[in-house]
Coordinates of C-alpha atoms in Angstrom, one line a residue:
X1 CA 129.7 102.6 108.3
X2 CA 127.7 100.4 106.3
X3 CA 126.6 101.1 103.2
X4 CA 122.6 101.0 102.3
X5 CA 121.2 98.6 100.9
X6 CA 120.5 98.9 97.1
X7 CA 116.8 99.3 96.6
X8 CA 115.2 96.4 94.2
X9 CA 112.8 97.0 91.9
X10 CA 109.7 94.5 91.5
X11 CA 109.6 92.8 88.2
X12 CA 106.0 92.0 88.7
X13 CA 103.8 90.2 85.7
X14 CA 101.1 91.9 87.4
X15 CA 103.0 95.2 87.6
X16 CA 103.5 94.8 83.5
X17 CA 99.8 94.3 82.8
X18 CA 98.9 97.3 85.4
X19 CA 101.0 99.4 83.3
X20 CA 100.5 98.1 80.2
X21 CA 96.2 98.6 80.6
X22 CA 96.8 102.1 82.1
X23 CA 99.2 103.0 79.5
X24 CA 96.7 101.5 76.8
X25 CA 93.2 103.3 78.7
X26 CA 95.7 106.8 79.0
X27 CA 96.2 106.7 74.8
X28 CA 92.6 105.9 73.8
X29 CA 91.3 108.7 75.6
X30 CA 94.0 111.1 74.5
X31 CA 93.1 109.7 70.9
X32 CA 89.6 110.3 71.3
X33 CA 90.1 113.3 73.1
X34 CA 92.2 114.6 70.1
X35 CA 89.7 113.9 67.5
X36 CA 86.8 115.6 69.5
X37 CA 88.9 118.3 69.3
X38 CA 90.2 118.4 66.0
X39 CA 86.5 117.7 64.7
X40 CA 84.2 119.2 67.5
X41 CA 81.1 118.7 64.8
X42 CA 81.3 114.5 65.9
X43 CA 79.9 115.5 69.3
X44 CA 77.7 118.9 69.1
X45 CA 76.2 118.7 72.5
X46 CA 78.2 118.2 75.8
X47 CA 81.6 118.1 73.6
X48 CA 83.6 120.4 76.0
X49 CA 82.7 118.3 79.2
X50 CA 83.0 114.7 77.3
X51 CA 87.1 116.2 75.8
X52 CA 87.6 117.7 79.7
X53 CA 86.5 114.0 80.8
X54 CA 89.1 112.4 78.2
X55 CA 91.6 114.8 79.0
X56 CA 91.7 114.3 83.0
X57 CA 91.4 110.5 82.1
X58 CA 94.8 110.6 80.1
X59 CA 96.3 112.5 82.1
X60 CA 95.6 110.7 85.4
X61 CA 95.8 106.9 83.2
X62 CA 99.1 108.4 82.3
X63 CA 101.0 108.9 85.2
X64 CA 99.3 106.4 86.6
X65 CA 101.0 104.2 84.4
X66 CA 104.6 106.0 84.9
X67 CA 103.9 105.3 88.6
X68 CA 103.0 101.9 88.9
X69 CA 105.8 101.3 85.7
X70 CA 109.1 103.0 88.0
X71 CA 107.8 101.1 91.3
X72 CA 107.1 97.5 89.8
X73 CA 108.8 97.0 86.6
X74 CA 112.6 96.8 85.9
X75 CA 114.0 98.5 82.6
X76 CA 110.6 100.8 82.3
X77 CA 110.3 103.2 79.8
X78 CA 107.5 105.1 80.0
X79 CA 108.0 107.0 76.5
X80 CA 104.5 105.9 75.3
X81 CA 102.6 106.9 79.4
X82 CA 104.2 110.1 78.8
X83 CA 103.1 110.9 75.9
X84 CA 99.5 110.5 76.6
X85 CA 100.1 112.6 79.9
X86 CA 101.4 115.4 77.5
X87 CA 98.4 115.1 75.4
X88 CA 95.8 114.8 78.2
X89 CA 97.7 118.3 79.2
X90 CA 96.6 119.7 75.7
X91 CA 93.2 118.4 75.3
X92 CA 92.6 120.0 79.4
X93 CA 93.9 123.1 77.5
X94 CA 91.8 123.5 74.6
X95 CA 88.6 121.9 76.0
X96 CA 89.0 123.8 79.0
X97 CA 89.1 127.3 77.3
X98 CA 85.8 126.4 75.3
X99 CA 84.2 125.2 78.4
X100 CA 85.2 128.8 79.9
X101 CA 84.0 130.4 76.6
X102 CA 80.6 127.8 76.6
X103 CA 80.0 129.2 80.7
X104 CA 81.2 133.2 80.0
X105 CA 78.5 133.5 77.5
X106 CA 75.9 131.8 79.6
X107 CA 76.6 134.6 82.4
X108 CA 76.2 137.5 79.7

């Protein structure tokens, strides 16, 4: 039986550019979300909702960068996009708790 041909990874300059942009978007949104978690007085009105949106953006762009990088870039590292995705999880956790507290206070 002939062996299956090895899958070739594309090393596309567009894929590298997309990975770079998605990683930077993820890192910037994670940094802004982390800043708003650390200093909630910067954005008093709507703070948890903005934090939730930034956490979701960090999560989405972090995993999107990893998906593009694994499929389209040879020797893809992916540590920065993983860091941004993990920060997105943490931001969603803390901002989600605060948003739940605010919604629970409205019902009480």
